[in-house]
Every structure is written in structure tokens, then in C-alpha cells.
Amino acid sequence: MGSSTISLFLILSFIAATASAQNLQQDFLDAHNRERELVDVKPMTWSTTVADYASNYAQSRSSDCREVYSLGPYGENVAAVSSLDSAENAVGTWVREKPFYDYESNSCMEGQVCWHYTQVVWRESTELGCALQQCDNGLVFAICCYNPRGNITAQLPY
């Protein structure tokens, strides 16, 4: 392969990777904003700052893919999923908790978890950044970070 062919290959690879990353960002935003619309909450926007934080943390989980929170400055949802290209799968994991949330009491049904869902629809969270990281065990670590963080005690999500 000549140097011009290699250069063209690198440029095309970069363009494909950039387009893929943009599609993934949009997939995460769309999945979140669909749920937010259902409860009359304004859509979030993508934040590269928040996404960079999510990406750095996701990379740190690549050896084990354990669903551990970073305890950083943002609200977080994490999941271990089976596919590197599935924002819908990750967000769907959190949204499946919706039936367990009781708005009137602002609590989860007894014995259930619903706080991942409430973070997805948290009215005050306006910026989103997410990342997917292939793990050594074959799973994919998914993280979405929310700015400002949600799930504030005694506050309703929407």
C-alpha cells in the first residue's frame, strides 16, 4: 500500500469512528429524551465535558465490568450490557424500573429499585454524557452521567 492509500484509509477510519461516536451520542440522547417527554420534562443536551468524565471512568472498569459508581461530581447510572453498540440496551435497563416508582410517595415499591429511572427523568438534570467500554470478560460497561445530579432527597424527579 502506498503512503497516499494509507493516509486515505486513516482519514476514512477517523471519519467512520467520528460518525459512529456521534450516532452513539444521539442514541443515548434519544433514549433518555423519549422517557423525559413522557413525563413532560425538557430534553437534555450532550456535554463533552460530562462525556469525557464518563469515558475515563468506563475505561477504568474495563478489567472487571463491575457495576460500581465512581462517586464523582455527576449523577450516574451504570450497567453491564452485552453489546458495544447498544445505547438503547443500557438506557432500557434503567427505564425498566419505571413501574416500580410511585410518584405520590416519591419512593420505590417495597423490595424494588427505581432510582436509575428517576435519574433518567430528573427535571433538573440538563446535560448528559455517556460511554461504553468493552470489558475483559466480554461484557460492556455502560455509564451515563447527569449534570446536575438528580435523586435529591425529598425532591420529586418531575
PDB file of C-alpha atoms in Angstrom:
ATOM      1  CA  MET A   1       0.000   0.000   0.000  1.00  0.00           C
ATOM      2  CA  GLY A   2       1.357   3.431  -0.902  1.00  0.00           C
ATOM      3  CA  SER A   3       1.511   6.288   1.582  1.00  0.00           C
ATOM      4  CA  SER A   4      -1.437   8.095  -0.056  1.00  0.00           C
ATOM      5  CA  THR A   5      -3.552   4.928   0.217  1.00  0.00           C
ATOM      6  CA  ILE A   6      -2.613   4.544   3.895  1.00  0.00           C
ATOM      7  CA  SER A   7      -3.406   8.215   4.530  1.00  0.00           C
ATOM      8  CA  LEU A   8      -6.795   7.867   2.848  1.00  0.00           C
ATOM      9  CA  PHE A   9      -7.513   4.710   4.896  1.00  0.00           C
ATOM     10  CA  LEU A  10      -6.651   6.545   8.139  1.00  0.00           C
ATOM     11  CA  ILE A  11      -8.817   9.505   7.190  1.00  0.00           C
ATOM     12  CA  LEU A  12     -11.762   7.261   6.324  1.00  0.00           C
ATOM     13  CA  SER A  13     -11.279   5.279   9.545  1.00  0.00           C
ATOM     14  CA  PHE A  14     -11.313   8.526  11.535  1.00  0.00           C
ATOM     15  CA  ILE A  15     -14.472   9.727   9.760  1.00  0.00           C
ATOM     16  CA  ALA A  16     -16.199   6.382  10.396  1.00  0.00           C
ATOM     17  CA  ALA A  17     -15.209   6.414  14.087  1.00  0.00           C
ATOM     18  CA  THR A  18     -16.399  10.015  14.473  1.00  0.00           C
ATOM     19  CA  ALA A  19     -19.725   9.251  12.784  1.00  0.00           C
ATOM     20  CA  SER A  20     -20.152   6.164  14.960  1.00  0.00           C
ATOM     21  CA  ALA A  21     -19.443   8.179  18.131  1.00  0.00           C
ATOM     22  CA  GLN A  22     -21.931  10.857  17.047  1.00  0.00           C
ATOM     23  CA  ASN A  23     -24.559   8.195  16.360  1.00  0.00           C
ATOM     24  CA  LEU A  24     -23.957   6.689  19.790  1.00  0.00           C
ATOM     25  CA  GLN A  25     -24.306  10.111  21.435  1.00  0.00           C
ATOM     26  CA  GLN A  26     -27.577  10.678  19.594  1.00  0.00           C
ATOM     27  CA  ASP A  27     -28.799   7.191  20.520  1.00  0.00           C
ATOM     28  CA  PHE A  28     -28.170   7.889  24.212  1.00  0.00           C
ATOM     29  CA  LEU A  29     -29.847  11.292  23.986  1.00  0.00           C
ATOM     30  CA  ASP A  30     -32.839   9.939  22.091  1.00  0.00           C
ATOM     31  CA  ALA A  31     -33.374   7.077  24.546  1.00  0.00           C
ATOM     32  CA  HIS A  32     -33.264   9.470  27.513  1.00  0.00           C
ATOM     33  CA  ASN A  33     -35.307  12.229  25.931  1.00  0.00           C
ATOM     34  CA  ARG A  34     -38.106   9.861  24.866  1.00  0.00           C
ATOM     35  CA  GLU A  35     -38.615   8.930  28.513  1.00  0.00           C
ATOM     36  CA  ARG A  36     -38.367  12.548  29.639  1.00  0.00           C
ATOM     37  CA  GLU A  37     -41.014  13.585  27.113  1.00  0.00           C
ATOM     38  CA  LEU A  38     -43.432  11.026  28.575  1.00  0.00           C
ATOM     39  CA  VAL A  39     -43.368  12.920  31.893  1.00  0.00           C
ATOM     40  CA  ASP A  40     -43.227  16.415  30.338  1.00  0.00           C
ATOM     41  CA  VAL A  41     -39.581  17.055  31.158  1.00  0.00           C
ATOM     42  CA  LYS A  42     -37.411  19.080  28.795  1.00  0.00           C
ATOM     43  CA  PRO A  43     -34.817  17.176  26.746  1.00  0.00           C
ATOM     44  CA  MET A  44     -31.194  17.001  27.824  1.00  0.00           C
ATOM     45  CA  THR A  45     -28.262  18.071  25.690  1.00  0.00           C
ATOM     46  CA  TRP A  46     -24.949  16.293  25.177  1.00  0.00           C
ATOM     47  CA  SER A  47     -21.988  17.593  27.167  1.00  0.00           C
ATOM     48  CA  THR A  48     -18.494  16.674  26.015  1.00  0.00           C
ATOM     49  CA  THR A  49     -17.176  17.529  29.497  1.00  0.00           C
ATOM     50  CA  VAL A  50     -19.590  15.107  31.151  1.00  0.00           C
ATOM     51  CA  ALA A  51     -18.995  12.517  28.403  1.00  0.00           C
ATOM     52  CA  ASP A  52     -15.213  12.754  28.892  1.00  0.00           C
ATOM     53  CA  TYR A  53     -15.701  12.064  32.594  1.00  0.00           C
ATOM     54  CA  ALA A  54     -17.937   9.073  31.783  1.00  0.00           C
ATOM     55  CA  SER A  55     -15.431   7.747  29.249  1.00  0.00           C
ATOM     56  CA  ASN A  56     -12.495   7.985  31.657  1.00  0.00           C
ATOM     57  CA  TYR A  57     -14.427   6.147  34.339  1.00  0.00           C
ATOM     58  CA  ALA A  58     -15.669   3.493  31.890  1.00  0.00           C
ATOM     59  CA  GLN A  59     -12.083   2.794  30.847  1.00  0.00           C
ATOM     60  CA  SER A  60     -11.155   2.250  34.490  1.00  0.00           C
ATOM     61  CA  ARG A  61     -13.819  -0.517  34.730  1.00  0.00           C
ATOM     62  CA  SER A  62     -12.599  -2.449  31.668  1.00  0.00           C
ATOM     63  CA  SER A  63     -10.847  -5.153  33.679  1.00  0.00           C
ATOM     64  CA  ASP A  64     -13.955  -6.338  35.549  1.00  0.00           C
ATOM     65  CA  CYS A  65     -17.086  -4.552  34.225  1.00  0.00           C
ATOM     66  CA  ARG A  66     -18.463  -4.403  37.780  1.00  0.00           C
ATOM     67  CA  GLU A  67     -21.418  -2.062  38.179  1.00  0.00           C
ATOM     68  CA  VAL A  68     -19.643   0.280  40.577  1.00  0.00           C
ATOM     69  CA  TYR A  69     -20.318   4.010  40.723  1.00  0.00           C
ATOM     70  CA  SER A  70     -17.475   6.492  40.501  1.00  0.00           C
ATOM     71  CA  LEU A  71     -18.957   8.665  43.262  1.00  0.00           C
ATOM     72  CA  GLY A  72     -17.827  11.671  41.241  1.00  0.00           C
ATOM     73  CA  PRO A  73     -19.407  15.090  40.694  1.00  0.00           C
ATOM     74  CA  TYR A  74     -22.295  13.901  38.486  1.00  0.00           C
ATOM     75  CA  GLY A  75     -25.366  11.764  38.834  1.00  0.00           C
ATOM     76  CA  GLU A  76     -24.708   8.312  37.393  1.00  0.00           C
ATOM     77  CA  ASN A  77     -26.332   5.227  36.029  1.00  0.00           C
ATOM     78  CA  VAL A  78     -24.179   2.200  35.266  1.00  0.00           C
ATOM     79  CA  ALA A  79     -24.883  -1.199  33.746  1.00  0.00           C
ATOM     80  CA  ALA A  80     -23.072  -4.202  32.316  1.00  0.00           C
ATOM     81  CA  VAL A  81     -24.623  -4.908  28.918  1.00  0.00           C
ATOM     82  CA  SER A  82     -23.922  -7.395  26.157  1.00  0.00           C
ATOM     83  CA  SER A  83     -23.390  -5.118  23.167  1.00  0.00           C
ATOM     84  CA  LEU A  84     -20.921  -2.316  22.475  1.00  0.00           C
ATOM     85  CA  ASP A  85     -23.306  -0.501  20.145  1.00  0.00           C
ATOM     86  CA  SER A  86     -26.439  -0.505  22.248  1.00  0.00           C
ATOM     87  CA  ALA A  87     -27.293   2.727  23.978  1.00  0.00           C
ATOM     88  CA  GLU A  88     -30.912   1.565  23.890  1.00  0.00           C
ATOM     89  CA  ASN A  89     -29.991  -1.590  25.818  1.00  0.00           C
ATOM     90  CA  ALA A  90     -28.236   0.365  28.574  1.00  0.00           C
ATOM     91  CA  VAL A  91     -30.940   3.009  28.953  1.00  0.00           C
ATOM     92  CA  GLY A  92     -33.604   0.315  28.719  1.00  0.00           C
ATOM     93  CA  THR A  93     -32.049  -1.386  31.746  1.00  0.00           C
ATOM     94  CA  TRP A  94     -32.681   1.741  33.807  1.00  0.00           C
ATOM     95  CA  VAL A  95     -36.075   2.605  32.334  1.00  0.00           C
ATOM     96  CA  ARG A  96     -37.412  -0.882  33.116  1.00  0.00           C
ATOM     97  CA  GLU A  97     -37.566   0.316  36.725  1.00  0.00           C
ATOM     98  CA  LYS A  98     -40.357   2.795  35.883  1.00  0.00           C
ATOM     99  CA  PRO A  99     -43.215   0.512  37.085  1.00  0.00           C
ATOM    100  CA  PHE A 100     -41.548   0.337  40.497  1.00  0.00           C
ATOM    101  CA  TYR A 101     -41.602   4.120  41.046  1.00  0.00           C
ATOM    102  CA  ASP A 102     -44.567   5.605  42.910  1.00  0.00           C
ATOM    103  CA  TYR A 103     -44.811   9.341  42.238  1.00  0.00           C
ATOM    104  CA  GLU A 104     -47.309  10.019  45.042  1.00  0.00           C
ATOM    105  CA  SER A 105     -44.971   8.710  47.741  1.00  0.00           C
ATOM    106  CA  ASN A 106     -41.802   9.556  45.758  1.00  0.00           C
ATOM    107  CA  SER A 107     -40.462   6.126  46.544  1.00  0.00           C
ATOM    108  CA  CYS A 108     -39.795   2.715  45.083  1.00  0.00           C
ATOM    109  CA  MET A 109     -42.173  -0.153  45.669  1.00  0.00           C
ATOM    110  CA  GLU A 110     -41.092  -2.309  48.576  1.00  0.00           C
ATOM    111  CA  GLY A 111     -38.217  -4.581  47.618  1.00  0.00           C
ATOM    112  CA  GLN A 112     -37.661  -2.851  44.264  1.00  0.00           C
ATOM    113  CA  VAL A 113     -35.131  -0.400  42.812  1.00  0.00           C
ATOM    114  CA  CYS A 114     -36.281   2.619  40.810  1.00  0.00           C
ATOM    115  CA  TRP A 115     -33.635   5.303  41.312  1.00  0.00           C
ATOM    116  CA  HIS A 116     -31.949   4.647  37.976  1.00  0.00           C
ATOM    117  CA  TYR A 117     -35.232   5.502  36.270  1.00  0.00           C
ATOM    118  CA  THR A 118     -35.752   8.673  38.305  1.00  0.00           C
ATOM    119  CA  GLN A 119     -32.256   9.854  37.354  1.00  0.00           C
ATOM    120  CA  VAL A 120     -33.118   9.403  33.660  1.00  0.00           C
ATOM    121  CA  VAL A 121     -36.159  11.695  34.017  1.00  0.00           C
ATOM    122  CA  TRP A 122     -34.803  14.067  36.683  1.00  0.00           C
ATOM    123  CA  ARG A 123     -36.090  17.526  35.693  1.00  0.00           C
ATOM    124  CA  GLU A 124     -33.059  19.482  36.887  1.00  0.00           C
ATOM    125  CA  SER A 125     -30.538  17.287  35.033  1.00  0.00           C
ATOM    126  CA  THR A 126     -29.977  19.101  31.735  1.00  0.00           C
ATOM    127  CA  GLU A 127     -26.661  17.707  30.454  1.00  0.00           C
ATOM    128  CA  LEU A 128     -25.845  14.123  29.570  1.00  0.00           C
ATOM    129  CA  GLY A 129     -22.600  12.312  28.849  1.00  0.00           C
ATOM    130  CA  CYS A 130     -22.351   8.560  28.348  1.00  0.00           C
ATOM    131  CA  ALA A 131     -19.754   5.958  27.422  1.00  0.00           C
ATOM    132  CA  LEU A 132     -19.489   2.287  26.575  1.00  0.00           C
ATOM    133  CA  GLN A 133     -16.342   0.272  27.304  1.00  0.00           C
ATOM    134  CA  GLN A 134     -15.602  -3.287  26.210  1.00  0.00           C
ATOM    135  CA  CYS A 135     -14.505  -5.305  29.237  1.00  0.00           C
ATOM    136  CA  ASP A 136     -12.060  -8.186  29.513  1.00  0.00           C
ATOM    137  CA  ASN A 137     -14.915 -10.567  30.403  1.00  0.00           C
ATOM    138  CA  GLY A 138     -16.778  -9.881  27.141  1.00  0.00           C
ATOM    139  CA  LEU A 139     -19.437  -7.625  28.640  1.00  0.00           C
ATOM    140  CA  VAL A 140     -19.679  -3.890  28.030  1.00  0.00           C
ATOM    141  CA  PHE A 141     -19.608  -1.336  30.842  1.00  0.00           C
ATOM    142  CA  ALA A 142     -22.178   1.398  30.194  1.00  0.00           C
ATOM    143  CA  ILE A 143     -22.269   4.650  32.113  1.00  0.00           C
ATOM    144  CA  CYS A 144     -24.332   7.778  31.756  1.00  0.00           C
ATOM    145  CA  CYS A 145     -23.537  10.836  33.830  1.00  0.00           C
ATOM    146  CA  TYR A 146     -26.025  13.622  34.512  1.00  0.00           C
ATOM    147  CA  ASN A 147     -25.380  17.285  35.255  1.00  0.00           C
ATOM    148  CA  PRO A 148     -26.556  18.418  37.651  1.00  0.00           C
ATOM    149  CA  ARG A 149     -27.044  15.184  39.543  1.00  0.00           C
ATOM    150  CA  GLY A 150     -30.561  14.040  40.374  1.00  0.00           C
ATOM    151  CA  ASN A 151     -32.169  11.918  43.054  1.00  0.00           C
ATOM    152  CA  ILE A 152     -32.030  14.669  45.666  1.00  0.00           C
ATOM    153  CA  THR A 153     -33.685  13.505  48.887  1.00  0.00           C
ATOM    154  CA  ALA A 154     -37.250  14.773  49.371  1.00  0.00           C
ATOM    155  CA  GLN A 155     -37.431  16.250  45.826  1.00  0.00           C
ATOM    156  CA  LEU A 156     -39.684  14.911  43.097  1.00  0.00           C
ATOM    157  CA  PRO A 157     -37.978  13.987  39.835  1.00  0.00           C
ATOM    158  CA  TYR A 158     -40.559  15.773  37.662  1.00  0.00           C
TER     159      TYR A 158
END
